[in-house]
Tab-separated table of C-alpha atoms and ligand atoms in Angstrom:
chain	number	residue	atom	x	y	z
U	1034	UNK	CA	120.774	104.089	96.009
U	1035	UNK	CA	117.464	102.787	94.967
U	1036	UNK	CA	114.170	104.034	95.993
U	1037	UNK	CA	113.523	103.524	100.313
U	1038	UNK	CA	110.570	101.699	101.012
U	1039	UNK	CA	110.307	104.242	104.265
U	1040	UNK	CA	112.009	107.284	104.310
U	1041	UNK	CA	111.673	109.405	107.746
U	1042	UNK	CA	110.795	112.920	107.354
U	1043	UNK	CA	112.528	115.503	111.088
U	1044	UNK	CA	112.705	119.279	111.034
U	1045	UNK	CA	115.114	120.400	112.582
U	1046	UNK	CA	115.557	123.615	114.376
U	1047	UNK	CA	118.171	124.671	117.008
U	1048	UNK	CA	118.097	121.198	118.560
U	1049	UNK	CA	122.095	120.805	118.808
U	1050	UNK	CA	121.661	119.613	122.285
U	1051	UNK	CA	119.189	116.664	121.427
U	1052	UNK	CA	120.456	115.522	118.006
U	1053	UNK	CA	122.912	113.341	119.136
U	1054	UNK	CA	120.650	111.274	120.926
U	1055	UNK	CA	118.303	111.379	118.236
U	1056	UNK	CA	121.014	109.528	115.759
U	1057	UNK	CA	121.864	106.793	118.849
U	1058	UNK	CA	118.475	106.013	118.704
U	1059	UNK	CA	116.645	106.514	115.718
U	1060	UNK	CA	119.233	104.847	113.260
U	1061	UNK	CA	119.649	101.565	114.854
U	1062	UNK	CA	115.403	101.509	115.736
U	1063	UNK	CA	115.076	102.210	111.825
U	1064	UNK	CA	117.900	99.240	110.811
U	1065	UNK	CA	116.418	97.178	113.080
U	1066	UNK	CA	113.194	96.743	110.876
U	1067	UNK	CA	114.464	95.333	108.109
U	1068	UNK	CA	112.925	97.881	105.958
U	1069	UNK	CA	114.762	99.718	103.059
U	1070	UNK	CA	114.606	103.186	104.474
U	1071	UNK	CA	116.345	107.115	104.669
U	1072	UNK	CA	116.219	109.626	106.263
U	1073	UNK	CA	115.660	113.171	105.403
U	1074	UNK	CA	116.329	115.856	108.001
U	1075	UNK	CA	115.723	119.681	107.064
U	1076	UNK	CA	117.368	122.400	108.942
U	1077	UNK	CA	115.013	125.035	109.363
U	1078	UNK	CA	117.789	128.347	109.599
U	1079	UNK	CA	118.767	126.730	113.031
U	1080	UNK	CA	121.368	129.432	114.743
U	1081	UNK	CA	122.788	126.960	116.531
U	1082	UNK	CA	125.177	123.588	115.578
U	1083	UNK	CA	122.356	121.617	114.146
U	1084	UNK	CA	123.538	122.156	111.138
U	1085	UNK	CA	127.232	121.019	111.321
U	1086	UNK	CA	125.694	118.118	113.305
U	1087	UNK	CA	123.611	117.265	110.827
U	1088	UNK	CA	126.651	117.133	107.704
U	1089	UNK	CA	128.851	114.864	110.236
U	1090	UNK	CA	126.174	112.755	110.449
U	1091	UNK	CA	125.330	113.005	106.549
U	1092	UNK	CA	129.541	111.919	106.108
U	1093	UNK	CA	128.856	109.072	108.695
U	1094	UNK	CA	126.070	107.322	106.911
U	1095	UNK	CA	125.430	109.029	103.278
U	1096	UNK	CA	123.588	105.679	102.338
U	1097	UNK	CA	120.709	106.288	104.294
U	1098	UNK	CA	120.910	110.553	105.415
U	1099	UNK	CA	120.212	113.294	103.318
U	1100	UNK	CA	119.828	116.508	104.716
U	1101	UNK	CA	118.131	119.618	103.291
U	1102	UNK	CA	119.582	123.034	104.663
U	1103	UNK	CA	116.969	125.805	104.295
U	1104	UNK	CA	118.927	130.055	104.546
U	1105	UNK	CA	116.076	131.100	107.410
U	1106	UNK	CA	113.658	129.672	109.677
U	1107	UNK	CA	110.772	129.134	107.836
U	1108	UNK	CA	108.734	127.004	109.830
U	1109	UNK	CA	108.099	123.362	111.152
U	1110	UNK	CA	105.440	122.664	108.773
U	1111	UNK	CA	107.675	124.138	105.756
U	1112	UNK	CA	110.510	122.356	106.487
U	1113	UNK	CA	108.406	119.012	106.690
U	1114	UNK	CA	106.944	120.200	102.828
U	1115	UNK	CA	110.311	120.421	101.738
U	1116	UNK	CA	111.502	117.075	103.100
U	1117	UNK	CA	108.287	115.405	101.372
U	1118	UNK	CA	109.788	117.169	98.026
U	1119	UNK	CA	113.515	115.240	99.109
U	1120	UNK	CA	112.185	112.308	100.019
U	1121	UNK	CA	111.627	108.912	97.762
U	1122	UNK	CA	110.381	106.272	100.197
U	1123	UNK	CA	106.684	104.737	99.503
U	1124	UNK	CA	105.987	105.172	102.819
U	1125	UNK	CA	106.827	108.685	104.607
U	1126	UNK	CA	106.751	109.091	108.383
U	1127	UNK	CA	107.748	112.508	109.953
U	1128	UNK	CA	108.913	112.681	113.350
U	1129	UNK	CA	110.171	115.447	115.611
U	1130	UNK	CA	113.886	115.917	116.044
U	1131	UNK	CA	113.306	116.178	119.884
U	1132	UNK	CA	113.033	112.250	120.869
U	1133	UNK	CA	109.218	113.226	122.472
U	1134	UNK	CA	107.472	110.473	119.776
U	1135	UNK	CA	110.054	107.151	120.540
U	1136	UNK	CA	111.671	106.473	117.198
U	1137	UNK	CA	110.801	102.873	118.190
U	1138	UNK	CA	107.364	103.386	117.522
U	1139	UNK	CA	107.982	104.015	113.620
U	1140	UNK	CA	107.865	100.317	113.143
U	1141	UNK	CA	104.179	99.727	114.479
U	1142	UNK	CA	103.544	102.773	112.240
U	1143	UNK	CA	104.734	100.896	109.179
U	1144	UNK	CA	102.915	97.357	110.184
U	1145	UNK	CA	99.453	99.445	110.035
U	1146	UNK	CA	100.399	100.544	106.534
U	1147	UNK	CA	100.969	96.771	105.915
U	1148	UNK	CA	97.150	96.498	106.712
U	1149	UNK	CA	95.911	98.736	104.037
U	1150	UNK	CA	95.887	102.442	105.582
U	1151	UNK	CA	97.420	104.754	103.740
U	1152	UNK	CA	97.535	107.365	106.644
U	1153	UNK	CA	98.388	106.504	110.021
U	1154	UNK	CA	97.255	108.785	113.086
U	1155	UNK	CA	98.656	108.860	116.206
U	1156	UNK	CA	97.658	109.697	119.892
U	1157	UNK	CA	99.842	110.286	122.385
U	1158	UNK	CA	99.508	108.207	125.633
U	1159	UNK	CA	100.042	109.922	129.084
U	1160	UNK	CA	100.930	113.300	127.390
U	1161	UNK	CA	104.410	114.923	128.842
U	1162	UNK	CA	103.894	118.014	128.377
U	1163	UNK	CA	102.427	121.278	130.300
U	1164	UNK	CA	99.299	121.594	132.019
U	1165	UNK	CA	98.784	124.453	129.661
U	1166	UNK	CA	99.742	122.992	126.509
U	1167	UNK	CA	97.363	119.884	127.530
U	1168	UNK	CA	94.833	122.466	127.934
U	1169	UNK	CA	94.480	124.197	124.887
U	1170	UNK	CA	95.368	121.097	122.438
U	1171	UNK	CA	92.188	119.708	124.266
U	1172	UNK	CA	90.490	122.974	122.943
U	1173	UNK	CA	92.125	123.088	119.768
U	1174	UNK	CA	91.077	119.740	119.151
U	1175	UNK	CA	87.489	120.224	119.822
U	1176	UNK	CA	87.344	123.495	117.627
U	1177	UNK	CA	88.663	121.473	114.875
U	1178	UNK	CA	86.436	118.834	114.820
U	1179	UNK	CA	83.267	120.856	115.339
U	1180	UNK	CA	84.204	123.280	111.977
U	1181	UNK	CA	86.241	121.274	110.018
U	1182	UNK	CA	86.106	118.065	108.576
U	1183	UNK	CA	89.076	116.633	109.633
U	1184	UNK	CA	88.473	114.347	112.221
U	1185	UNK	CA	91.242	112.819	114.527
U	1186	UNK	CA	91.657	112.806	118.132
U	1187	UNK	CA	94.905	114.126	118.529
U	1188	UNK	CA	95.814	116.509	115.518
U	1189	UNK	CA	99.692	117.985	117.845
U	1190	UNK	CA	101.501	114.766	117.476
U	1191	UNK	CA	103.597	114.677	114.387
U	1192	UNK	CA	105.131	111.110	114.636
U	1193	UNK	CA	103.067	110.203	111.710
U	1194	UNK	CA	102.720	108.058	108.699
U	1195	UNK	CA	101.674	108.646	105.064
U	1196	UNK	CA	101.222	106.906	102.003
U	1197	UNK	CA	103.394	108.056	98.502
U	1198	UNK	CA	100.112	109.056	97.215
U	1199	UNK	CA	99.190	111.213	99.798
U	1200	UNK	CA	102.835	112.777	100.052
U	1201	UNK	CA	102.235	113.787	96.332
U	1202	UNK	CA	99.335	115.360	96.601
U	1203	UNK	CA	100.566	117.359	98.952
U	1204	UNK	CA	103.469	118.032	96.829
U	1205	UNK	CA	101.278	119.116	94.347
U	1206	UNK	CA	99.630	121.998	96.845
U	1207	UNK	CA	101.539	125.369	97.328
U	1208	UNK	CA	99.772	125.956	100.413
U	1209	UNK	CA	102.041	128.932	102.369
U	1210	UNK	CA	100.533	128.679	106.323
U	1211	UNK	CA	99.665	124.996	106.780
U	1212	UNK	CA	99.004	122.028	109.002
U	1213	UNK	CA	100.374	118.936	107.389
U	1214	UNK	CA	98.996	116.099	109.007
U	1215	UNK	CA	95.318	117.931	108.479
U	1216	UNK	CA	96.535	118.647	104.990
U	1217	UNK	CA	97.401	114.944	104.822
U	1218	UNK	CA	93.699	114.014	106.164
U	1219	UNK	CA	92.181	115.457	103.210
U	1220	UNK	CA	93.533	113.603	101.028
U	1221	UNK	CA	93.834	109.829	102.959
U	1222	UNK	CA	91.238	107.104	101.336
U	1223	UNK	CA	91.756	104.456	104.522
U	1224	UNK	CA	93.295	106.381	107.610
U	1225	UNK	CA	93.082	105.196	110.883
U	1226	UNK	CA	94.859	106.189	114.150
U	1227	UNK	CA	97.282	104.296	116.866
U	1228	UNK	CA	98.123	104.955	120.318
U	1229	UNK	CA	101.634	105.518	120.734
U	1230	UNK	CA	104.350	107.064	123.793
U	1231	UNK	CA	105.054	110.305	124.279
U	1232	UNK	CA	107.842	111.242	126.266
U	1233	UNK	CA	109.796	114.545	127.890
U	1234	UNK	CA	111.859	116.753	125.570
U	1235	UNK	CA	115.187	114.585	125.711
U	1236	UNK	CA	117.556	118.221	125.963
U	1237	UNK	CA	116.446	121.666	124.754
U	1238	UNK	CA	113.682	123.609	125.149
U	1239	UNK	CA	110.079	123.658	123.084
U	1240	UNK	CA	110.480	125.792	119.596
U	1241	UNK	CA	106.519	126.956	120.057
U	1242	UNK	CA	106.259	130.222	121.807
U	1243	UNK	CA	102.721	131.112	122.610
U	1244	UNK	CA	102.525	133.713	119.978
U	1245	UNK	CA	104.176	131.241	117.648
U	1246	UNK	CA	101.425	128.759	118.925
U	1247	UNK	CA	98.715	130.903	118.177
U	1248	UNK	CA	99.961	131.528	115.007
U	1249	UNK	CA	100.447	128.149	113.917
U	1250	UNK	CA	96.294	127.469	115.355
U	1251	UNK	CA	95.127	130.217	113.295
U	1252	UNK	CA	96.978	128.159	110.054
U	1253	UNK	CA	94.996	125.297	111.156
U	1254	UNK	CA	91.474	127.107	111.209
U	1255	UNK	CA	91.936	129.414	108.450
U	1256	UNK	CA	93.373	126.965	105.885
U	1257	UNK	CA	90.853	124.396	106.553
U	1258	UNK	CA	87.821	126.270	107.938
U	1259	UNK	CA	85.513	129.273	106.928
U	1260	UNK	CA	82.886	128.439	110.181
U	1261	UNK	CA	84.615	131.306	111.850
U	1262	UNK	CA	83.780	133.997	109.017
U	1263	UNK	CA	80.414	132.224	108.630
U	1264	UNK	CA	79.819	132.550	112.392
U	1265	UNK	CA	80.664	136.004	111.980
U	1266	UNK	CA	77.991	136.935	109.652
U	1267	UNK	CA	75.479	134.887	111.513
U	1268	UNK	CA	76.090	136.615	114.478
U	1269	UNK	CA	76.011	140.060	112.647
U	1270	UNK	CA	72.484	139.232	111.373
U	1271	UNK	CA	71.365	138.471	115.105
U	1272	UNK	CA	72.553	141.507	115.985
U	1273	UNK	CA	70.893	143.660	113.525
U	1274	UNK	CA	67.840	141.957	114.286
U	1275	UNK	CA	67.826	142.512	117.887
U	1276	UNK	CA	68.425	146.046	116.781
U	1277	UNK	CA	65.702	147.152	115.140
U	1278	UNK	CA	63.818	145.337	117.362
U	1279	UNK	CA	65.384	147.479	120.399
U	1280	UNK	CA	64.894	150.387	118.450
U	1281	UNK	CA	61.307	149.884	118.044
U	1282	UNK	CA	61.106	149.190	121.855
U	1283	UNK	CA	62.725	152.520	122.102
U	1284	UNK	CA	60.254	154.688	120.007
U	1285	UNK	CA	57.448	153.265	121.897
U	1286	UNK	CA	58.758	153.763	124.885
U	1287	UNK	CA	59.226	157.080	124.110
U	1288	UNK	CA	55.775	157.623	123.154
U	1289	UNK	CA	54.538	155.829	126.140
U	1290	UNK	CA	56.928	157.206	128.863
U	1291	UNK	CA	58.116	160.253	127.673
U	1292	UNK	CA	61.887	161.311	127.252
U	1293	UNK	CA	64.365	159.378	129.439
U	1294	UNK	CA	68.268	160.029	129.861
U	1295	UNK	CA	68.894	156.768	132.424
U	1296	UNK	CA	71.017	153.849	131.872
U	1297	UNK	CA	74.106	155.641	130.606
U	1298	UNK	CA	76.655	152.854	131.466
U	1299	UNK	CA	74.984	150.088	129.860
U	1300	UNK	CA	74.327	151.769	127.086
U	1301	UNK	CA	78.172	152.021	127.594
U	1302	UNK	CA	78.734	148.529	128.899
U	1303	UNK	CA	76.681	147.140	125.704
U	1304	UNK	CA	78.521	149.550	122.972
U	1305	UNK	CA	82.180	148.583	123.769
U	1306	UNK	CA	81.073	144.821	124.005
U	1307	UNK	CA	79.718	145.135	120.219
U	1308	UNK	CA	83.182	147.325	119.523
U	1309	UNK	CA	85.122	144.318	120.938
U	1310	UNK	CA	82.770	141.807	118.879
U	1311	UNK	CA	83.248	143.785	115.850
U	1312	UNK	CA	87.192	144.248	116.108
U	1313	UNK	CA	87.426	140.733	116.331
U	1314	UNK	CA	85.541	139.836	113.361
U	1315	UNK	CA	87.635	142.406	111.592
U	1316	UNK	CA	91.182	140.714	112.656
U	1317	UNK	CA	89.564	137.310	112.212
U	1318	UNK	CA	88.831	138.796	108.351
U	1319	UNK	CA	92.558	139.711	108.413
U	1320	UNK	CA	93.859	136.905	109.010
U	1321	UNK	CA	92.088	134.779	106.090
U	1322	UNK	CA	92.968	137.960	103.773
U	1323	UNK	CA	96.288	138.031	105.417
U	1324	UNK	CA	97.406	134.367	104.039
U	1325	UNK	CA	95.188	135.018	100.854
U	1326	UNK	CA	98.159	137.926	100.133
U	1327	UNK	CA	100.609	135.767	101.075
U	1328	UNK	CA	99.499	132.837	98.507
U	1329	UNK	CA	98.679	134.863	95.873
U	1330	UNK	CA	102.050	136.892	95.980
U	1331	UNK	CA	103.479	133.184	94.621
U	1332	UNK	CA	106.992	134.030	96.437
U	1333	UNK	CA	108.710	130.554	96.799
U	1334	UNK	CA	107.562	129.117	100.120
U	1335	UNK	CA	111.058	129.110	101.350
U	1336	UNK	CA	114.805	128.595	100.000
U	1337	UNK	CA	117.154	125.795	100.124
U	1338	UNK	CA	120.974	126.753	100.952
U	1339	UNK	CA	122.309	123.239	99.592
U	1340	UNK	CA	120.764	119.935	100.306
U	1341	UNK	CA	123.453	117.014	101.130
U	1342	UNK	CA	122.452	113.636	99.487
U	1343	UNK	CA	124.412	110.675	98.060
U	1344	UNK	CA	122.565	111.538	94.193
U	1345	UNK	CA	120.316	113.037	92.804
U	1346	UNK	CA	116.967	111.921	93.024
U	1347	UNK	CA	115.004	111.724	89.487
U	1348	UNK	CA	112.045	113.707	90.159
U	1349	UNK	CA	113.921	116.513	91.714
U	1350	UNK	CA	111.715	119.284	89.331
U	1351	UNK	CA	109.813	121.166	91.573
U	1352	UNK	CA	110.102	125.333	90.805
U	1353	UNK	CA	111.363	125.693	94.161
U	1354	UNK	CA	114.136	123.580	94.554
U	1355	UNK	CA	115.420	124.435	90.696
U	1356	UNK	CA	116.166	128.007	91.702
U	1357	UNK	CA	118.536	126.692	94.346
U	1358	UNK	CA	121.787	124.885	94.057
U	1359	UNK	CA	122.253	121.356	95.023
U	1360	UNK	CA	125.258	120.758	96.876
U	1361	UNK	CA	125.742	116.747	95.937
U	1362	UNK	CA	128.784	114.537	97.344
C	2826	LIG	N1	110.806	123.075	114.507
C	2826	LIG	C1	111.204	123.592	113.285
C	2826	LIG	N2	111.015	124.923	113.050
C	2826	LIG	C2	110.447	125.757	113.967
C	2826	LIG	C3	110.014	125.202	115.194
C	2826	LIG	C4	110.206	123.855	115.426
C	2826	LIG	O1	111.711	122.865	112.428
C	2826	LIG	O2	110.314	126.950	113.688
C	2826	LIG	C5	111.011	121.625	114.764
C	2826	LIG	C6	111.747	121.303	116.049
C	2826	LIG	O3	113.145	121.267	115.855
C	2826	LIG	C7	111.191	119.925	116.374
C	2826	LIG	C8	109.770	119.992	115.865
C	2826	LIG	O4	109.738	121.053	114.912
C	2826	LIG	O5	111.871	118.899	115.669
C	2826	LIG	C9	108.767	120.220	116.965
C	2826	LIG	O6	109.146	121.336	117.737
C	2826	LIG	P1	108.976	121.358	119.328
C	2826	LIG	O7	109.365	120.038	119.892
C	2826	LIG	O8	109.699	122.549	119.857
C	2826	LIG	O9	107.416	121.570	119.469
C	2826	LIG	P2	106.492	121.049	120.649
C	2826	LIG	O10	106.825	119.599	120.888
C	2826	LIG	O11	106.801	121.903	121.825
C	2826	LIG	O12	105.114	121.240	120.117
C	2827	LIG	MG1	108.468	118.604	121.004
């Protein structure tokens, strides 16, 4: 098998109920382009079939599947870095294993590529998803473009197209807690961004709870922003400002008025508001130092139980996947 032009990057986790209509579709949209192209799915510790799913599938078309099975859930994002590492194509798309992004859509992906972008955006039209999830991307996406500079307009959908050279870079990071396609942003020369359908969850429910949400929107900020610890001691200075200030009000008060023992409650009222303020800041520190422990322990990222592929790709030297064995057909 030589090199893909396109291969198609879809984490997989617990999604036994929607797989199978994610092979009717997505193989015959993908031969339908006339482009060279594989795909690489990653099986992020699903608990559920996926896996087994995944190796029929593997047996039923080796020339184009290869599947990487990771021992534990590590994480969408993860799993996508690892399928970058498997993958060969000069073009890499990743797409989510639920059928929301239309596998059909991969091919207008690929024609914007033809024009010269090396990193294709996407937005999803008329949105199916909660009120609430609408809601806070909308936020999410704001935040992000006011302290960051990454700028796109819709930074959730993952149906998404890189360049080789961007895929390598990324390759080359060992970034732990991370957003790819803002990691990808970083490092695109000529991106641009296309409107594309969104539709329901074909079976299954969404793999984000809200903690895991939250989570994965801290990853974002932290990895690519320090305006919220710069914020922090901005507002700290105000505040010690305004203090002396009040203090000095105070003491000539005093002088002028004489003692006074009134306005216990706001004095209350204004003390646990700071206490709130400054607990914040202090988990908001903890998270940054959090992930800085996390890098800097150097543990690999995640580890690969056996990854099912027609042969071994030549650049297959990356530390992490040499510690693991290969299972090869
Ligand atoms: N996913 C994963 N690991 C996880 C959570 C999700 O590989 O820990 C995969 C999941 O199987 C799907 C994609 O990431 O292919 C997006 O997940 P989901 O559709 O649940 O997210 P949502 O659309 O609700 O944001
Ligand atoms: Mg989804």
């Amino acid at each position: 098998m030589s090199a893909p032009e396109v291969s198609v990057v879809i984490p997989v986790y617990n999604e036994e109920q929607g797989l199978p209509a994610l092979f009717a579709r997505l193989y015959p949209a993908l031969d339908a382009l006339g482009r060279r192209y594989e795909i690489v799915f990653v099986n992020d510790g699903s608990d559920d079939r996926s896996a087994a799913l995944l190796r029929e599938q593997f047996q039923r078309r080796p020339d184009v599947t290869r599947v990487v099975l990771f021992n534990g859930n590590f994480g969408q994002h993860l799993a996508i870095m690892a399928g970058f590492e498997h993958c060969r194509g000069q073009r890499i798309v990743t797409l989510d294993a639920d059928l929301q992004n239309p596998p059909e859509e991969i091919g207008r992906l690929l024609d914007e590529m033809d024009q010269g972008f090396d990193y294709v955006g996407t937005i999803r039209r008329m949105r199916q998803d909660t009120v609430f999830r609408r809601w806070a991307s909308r936020a999410m996406n704001q935040l992000r473009e006011h302290i960051t500079r990454i700028h796109m307009t819709d930074q959730g959908c993952m149906l998404r197209a890189y360049s080789r050279d961007i895929v390598d870079a990324i390759n080359a990071c060992r970034e732990v807690n991370t957003f790819i396609p803002a990691l990808a942003f970083t490092f695109a020369v000529n991106p641009t961004e296309i409107e594309i359908r969104h539709e329901e969850r074909a079976a299954g429910e969404s793999k984000y709870s809200l903690y895991k949400l939250i989570r994965l929107n801290f990853d974002l900020v932290t990895a690519f922003s320090l305006v919220p610890l710069q914020t922090f001691s901005l507002a700290g200075i105000c505040i010690s400002i305004l203090s002396v200030i009040f203090v000095v009000f105070l003491a000539v008060r005093r002088l002028v008025v004489g003692p006074e023992a009134e306005g216990l409650f706001t004095l209350f009222g204004i003390a646990f508001f700071l206490i709130g303020i400054a607990l914040f800041g202090i988990g908001l520190l903890g998270e940054y130092i959090g992930r800085i422990y996390e890098q800097v322990r150097q543990r690999p990222r995640f580890l690969i139980q056996a990854v099912l592929e027609d042969e071994a790709p030549a650049n297959l030297a990356s530390a992490e996947t040499s510690r693991v064995a290969s299972q090869r057909t």
